[in-house]
PDB file of C-alpha atoms in Angstrom:
ATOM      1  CA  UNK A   6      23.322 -35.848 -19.925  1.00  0.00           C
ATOM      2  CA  UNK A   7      19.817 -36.700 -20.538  1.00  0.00           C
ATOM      3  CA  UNK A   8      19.203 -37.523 -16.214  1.00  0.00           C
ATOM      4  CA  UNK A   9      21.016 -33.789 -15.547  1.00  0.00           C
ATOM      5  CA  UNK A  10      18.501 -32.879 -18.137  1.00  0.00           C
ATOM      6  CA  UNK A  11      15.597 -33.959 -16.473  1.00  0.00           C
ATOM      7  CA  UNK A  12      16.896 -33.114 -12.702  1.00  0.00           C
ATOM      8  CA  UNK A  13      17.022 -29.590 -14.362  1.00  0.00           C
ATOM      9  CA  UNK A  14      13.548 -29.297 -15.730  1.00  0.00           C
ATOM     10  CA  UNK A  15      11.796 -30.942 -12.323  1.00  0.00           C
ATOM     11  CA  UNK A  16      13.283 -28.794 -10.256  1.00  0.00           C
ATOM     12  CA  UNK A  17      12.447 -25.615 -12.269  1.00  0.00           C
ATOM     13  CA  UNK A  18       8.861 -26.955 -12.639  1.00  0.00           C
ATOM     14  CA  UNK A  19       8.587 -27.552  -8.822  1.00  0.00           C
ATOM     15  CA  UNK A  20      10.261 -24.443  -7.882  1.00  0.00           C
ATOM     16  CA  UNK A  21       7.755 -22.569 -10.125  1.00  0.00           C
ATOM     17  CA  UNK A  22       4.939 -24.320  -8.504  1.00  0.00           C
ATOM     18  CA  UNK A  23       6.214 -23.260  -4.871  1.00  0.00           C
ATOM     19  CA  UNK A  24       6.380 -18.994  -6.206  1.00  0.00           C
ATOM     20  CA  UNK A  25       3.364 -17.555  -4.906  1.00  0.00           C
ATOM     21  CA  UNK A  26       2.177 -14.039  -6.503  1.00  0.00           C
ATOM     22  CA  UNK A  27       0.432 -11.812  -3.889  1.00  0.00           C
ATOM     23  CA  UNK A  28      -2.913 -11.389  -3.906  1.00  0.00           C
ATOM     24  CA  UNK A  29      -3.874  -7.954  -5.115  1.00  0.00           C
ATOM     25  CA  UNK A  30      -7.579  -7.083  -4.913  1.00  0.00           C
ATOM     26  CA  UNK A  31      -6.948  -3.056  -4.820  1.00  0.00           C
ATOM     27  CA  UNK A  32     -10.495  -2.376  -5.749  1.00  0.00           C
ATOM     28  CA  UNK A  33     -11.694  -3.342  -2.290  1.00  0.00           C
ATOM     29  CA  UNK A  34      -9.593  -1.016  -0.696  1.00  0.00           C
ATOM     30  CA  UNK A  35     -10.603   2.126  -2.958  1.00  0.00           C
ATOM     31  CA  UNK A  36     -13.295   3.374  -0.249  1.00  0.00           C
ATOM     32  CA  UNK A  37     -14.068   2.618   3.315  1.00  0.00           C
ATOM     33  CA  UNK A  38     -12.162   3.141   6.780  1.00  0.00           C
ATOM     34  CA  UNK A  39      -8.926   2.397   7.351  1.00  0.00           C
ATOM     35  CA  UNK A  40      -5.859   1.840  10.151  1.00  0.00           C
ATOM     36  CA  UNK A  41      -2.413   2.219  10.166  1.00  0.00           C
ATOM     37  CA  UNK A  42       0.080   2.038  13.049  1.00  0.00           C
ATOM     38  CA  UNK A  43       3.498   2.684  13.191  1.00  0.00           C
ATOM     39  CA  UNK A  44       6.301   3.641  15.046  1.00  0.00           C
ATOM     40  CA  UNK A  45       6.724   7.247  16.319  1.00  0.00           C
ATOM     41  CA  UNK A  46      10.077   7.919  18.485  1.00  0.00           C
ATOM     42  CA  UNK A  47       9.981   4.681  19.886  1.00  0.00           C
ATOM     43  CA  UNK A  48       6.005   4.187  20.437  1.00  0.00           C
ATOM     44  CA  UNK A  49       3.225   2.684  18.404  1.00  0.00           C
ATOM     45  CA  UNK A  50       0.714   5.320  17.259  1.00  0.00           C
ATOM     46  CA  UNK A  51      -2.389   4.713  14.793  1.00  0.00           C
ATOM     47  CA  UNK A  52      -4.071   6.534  12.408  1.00  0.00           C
ATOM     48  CA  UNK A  53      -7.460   6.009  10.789  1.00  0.00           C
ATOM     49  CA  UNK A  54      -8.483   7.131   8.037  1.00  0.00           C
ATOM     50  CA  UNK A  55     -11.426   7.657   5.805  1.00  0.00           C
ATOM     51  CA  UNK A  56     -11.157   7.483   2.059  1.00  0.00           C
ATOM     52  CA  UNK A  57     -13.750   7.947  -1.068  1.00  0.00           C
ATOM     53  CA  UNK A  58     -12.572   8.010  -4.331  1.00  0.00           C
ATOM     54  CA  UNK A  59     -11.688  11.434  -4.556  1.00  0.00           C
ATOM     55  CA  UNK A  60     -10.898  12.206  -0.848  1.00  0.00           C
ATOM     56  CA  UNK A  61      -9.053  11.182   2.005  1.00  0.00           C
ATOM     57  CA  UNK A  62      -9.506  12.249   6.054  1.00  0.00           C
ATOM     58  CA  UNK A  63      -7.237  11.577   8.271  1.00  0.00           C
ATOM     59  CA  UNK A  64      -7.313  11.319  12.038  1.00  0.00           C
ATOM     60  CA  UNK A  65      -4.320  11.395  14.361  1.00  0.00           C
ATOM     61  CA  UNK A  66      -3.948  12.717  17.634  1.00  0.00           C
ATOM     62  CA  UNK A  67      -7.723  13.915  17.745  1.00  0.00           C
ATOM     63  CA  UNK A  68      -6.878  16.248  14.627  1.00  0.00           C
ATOM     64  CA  UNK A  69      -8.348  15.738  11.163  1.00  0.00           C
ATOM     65  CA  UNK A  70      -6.701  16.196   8.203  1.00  0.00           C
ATOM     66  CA  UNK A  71      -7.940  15.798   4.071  1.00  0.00           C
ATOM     67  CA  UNK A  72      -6.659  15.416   1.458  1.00  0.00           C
ATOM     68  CA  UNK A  73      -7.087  15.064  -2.293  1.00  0.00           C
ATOM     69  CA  UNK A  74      -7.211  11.705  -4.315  1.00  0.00           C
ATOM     70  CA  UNK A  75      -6.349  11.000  -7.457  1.00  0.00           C
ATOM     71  CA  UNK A  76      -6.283   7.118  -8.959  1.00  0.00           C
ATOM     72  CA  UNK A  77      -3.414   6.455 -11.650  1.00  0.00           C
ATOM     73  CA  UNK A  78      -4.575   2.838 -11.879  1.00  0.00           C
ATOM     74  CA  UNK A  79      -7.036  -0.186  -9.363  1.00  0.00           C
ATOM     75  CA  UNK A  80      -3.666   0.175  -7.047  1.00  0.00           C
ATOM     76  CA  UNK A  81      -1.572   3.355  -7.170  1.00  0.00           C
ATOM     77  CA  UNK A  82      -2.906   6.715  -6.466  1.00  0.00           C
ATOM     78  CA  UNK A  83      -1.378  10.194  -5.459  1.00  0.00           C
ATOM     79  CA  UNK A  84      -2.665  11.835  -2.210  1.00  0.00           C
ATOM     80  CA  UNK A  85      -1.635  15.613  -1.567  1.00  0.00           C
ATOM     81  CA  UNK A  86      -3.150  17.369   1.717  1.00  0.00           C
ATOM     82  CA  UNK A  87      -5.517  19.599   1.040  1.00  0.00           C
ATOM     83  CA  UNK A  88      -4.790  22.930   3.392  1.00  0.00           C
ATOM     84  CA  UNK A  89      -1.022  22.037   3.871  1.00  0.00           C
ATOM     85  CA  UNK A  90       0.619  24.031   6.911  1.00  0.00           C
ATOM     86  CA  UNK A  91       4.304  23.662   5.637  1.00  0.00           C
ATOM     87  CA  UNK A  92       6.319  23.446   2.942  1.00  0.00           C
ATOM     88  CA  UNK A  93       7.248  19.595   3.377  1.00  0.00           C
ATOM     89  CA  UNK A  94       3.155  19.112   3.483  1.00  0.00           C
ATOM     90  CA  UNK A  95       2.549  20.621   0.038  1.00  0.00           C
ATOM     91  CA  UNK A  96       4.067  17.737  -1.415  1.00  0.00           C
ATOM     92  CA  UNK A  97       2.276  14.499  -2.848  1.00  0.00           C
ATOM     93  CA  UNK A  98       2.496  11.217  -1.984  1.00  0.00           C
ATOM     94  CA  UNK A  99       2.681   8.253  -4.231  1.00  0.00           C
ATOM     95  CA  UNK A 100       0.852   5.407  -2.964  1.00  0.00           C
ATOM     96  CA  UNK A 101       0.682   1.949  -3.871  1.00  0.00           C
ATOM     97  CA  UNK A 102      -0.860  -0.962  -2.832  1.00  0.00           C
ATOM     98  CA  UNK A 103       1.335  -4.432  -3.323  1.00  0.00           C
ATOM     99  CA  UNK A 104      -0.459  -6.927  -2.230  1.00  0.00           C
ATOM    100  CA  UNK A 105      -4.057  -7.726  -0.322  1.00  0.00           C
ATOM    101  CA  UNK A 106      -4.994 -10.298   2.331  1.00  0.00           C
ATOM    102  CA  UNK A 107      -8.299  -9.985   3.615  1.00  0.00           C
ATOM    103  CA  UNK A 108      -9.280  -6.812   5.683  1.00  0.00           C
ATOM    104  CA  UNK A 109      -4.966  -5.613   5.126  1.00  0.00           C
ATOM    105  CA  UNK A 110      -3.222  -4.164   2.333  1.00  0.00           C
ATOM    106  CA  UNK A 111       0.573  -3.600   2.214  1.00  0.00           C
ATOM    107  CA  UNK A 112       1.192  -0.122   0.494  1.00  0.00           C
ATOM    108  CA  UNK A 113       4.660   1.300  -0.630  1.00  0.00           C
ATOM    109  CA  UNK A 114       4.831   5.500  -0.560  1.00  0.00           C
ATOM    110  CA  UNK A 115       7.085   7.668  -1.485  1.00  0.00           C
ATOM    111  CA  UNK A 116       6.680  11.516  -2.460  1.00  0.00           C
ATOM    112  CA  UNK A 117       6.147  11.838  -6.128  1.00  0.00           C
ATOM    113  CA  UNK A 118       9.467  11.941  -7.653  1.00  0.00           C
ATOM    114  CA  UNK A 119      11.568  10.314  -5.196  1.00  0.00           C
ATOM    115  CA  UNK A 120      12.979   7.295  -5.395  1.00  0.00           C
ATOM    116  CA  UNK A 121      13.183   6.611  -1.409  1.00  0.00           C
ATOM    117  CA  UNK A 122      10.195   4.195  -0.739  1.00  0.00           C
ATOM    118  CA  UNK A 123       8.429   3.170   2.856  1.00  0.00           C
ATOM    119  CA  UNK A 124       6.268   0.385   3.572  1.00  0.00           C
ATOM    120  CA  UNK A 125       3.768   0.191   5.268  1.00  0.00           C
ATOM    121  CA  UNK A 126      -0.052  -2.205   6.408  1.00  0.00           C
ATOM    122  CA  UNK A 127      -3.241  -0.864   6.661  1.00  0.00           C
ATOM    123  CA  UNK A 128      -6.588  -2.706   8.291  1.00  0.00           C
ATOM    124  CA  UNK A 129      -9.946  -1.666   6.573  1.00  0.00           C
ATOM    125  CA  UNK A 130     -12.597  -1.829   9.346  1.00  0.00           C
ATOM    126  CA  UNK A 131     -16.013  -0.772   7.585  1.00  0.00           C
ATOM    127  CA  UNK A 132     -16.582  -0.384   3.967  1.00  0.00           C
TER     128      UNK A 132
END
């Protein structure tokens, strides 16, 4: 009893040893210039994007677009555009950033309220 014991306890300590946390330096990634790319109908397309601590400009497809910023906490803010053309861009977006590695973040989003999350990198490329 006292060997199944011990098995039990090593492997627990080594398997807490191998668990990793993310890194999550979200004060880093409050201000500067970003990237983003993702899939659109088949094809990569990027974004940049320029962000302060109260604003946010986007640029996609030679169009720029801004957009309010408000910080809940060092990693989570809400983002809502700030001359919306439709009904669907009126709403806010939840953002959150889970984890850092240098220059990239991984976010989650979601439109405040709803519980359908996307993922998503971004590159900072000047501060």
């Amino acid at each position: 009893m006292k060997r199944i014991f011990f098995y039990s306890v090593a492997a627990c300590f080594f398997f807490a040893l191998s668990c990793k946390s993310p890194e999550r330096d979200c004060a880093n990634f409050k201000t500067g210039t970003f990237t983003f790319e993702t899939l659109l109908d088949g094809e990569l397309v990027a974004t940049t994007f320029t962000r302060n601590d109260t604003l946010e400009v986007d640029f996609f497809n030679g169009k720029a677009d801004s957009s309010s910023v408000r910080w809940i906490n060092d990693c989570e803010y809400i983002v809502k555009k700030l001359n919306p053309k439709s009904m669907s861009e009126e709403k806010a977006l939840h953002m959150k950033i889970i984890a850092t590695d240098g220059d990239f973040y991984t976010f989650e989003y979601s439109l405040v309220g709803e519980t359908n999350k996307q993922r998503g990198t971004a590159k900072k490329t000047t501060n």
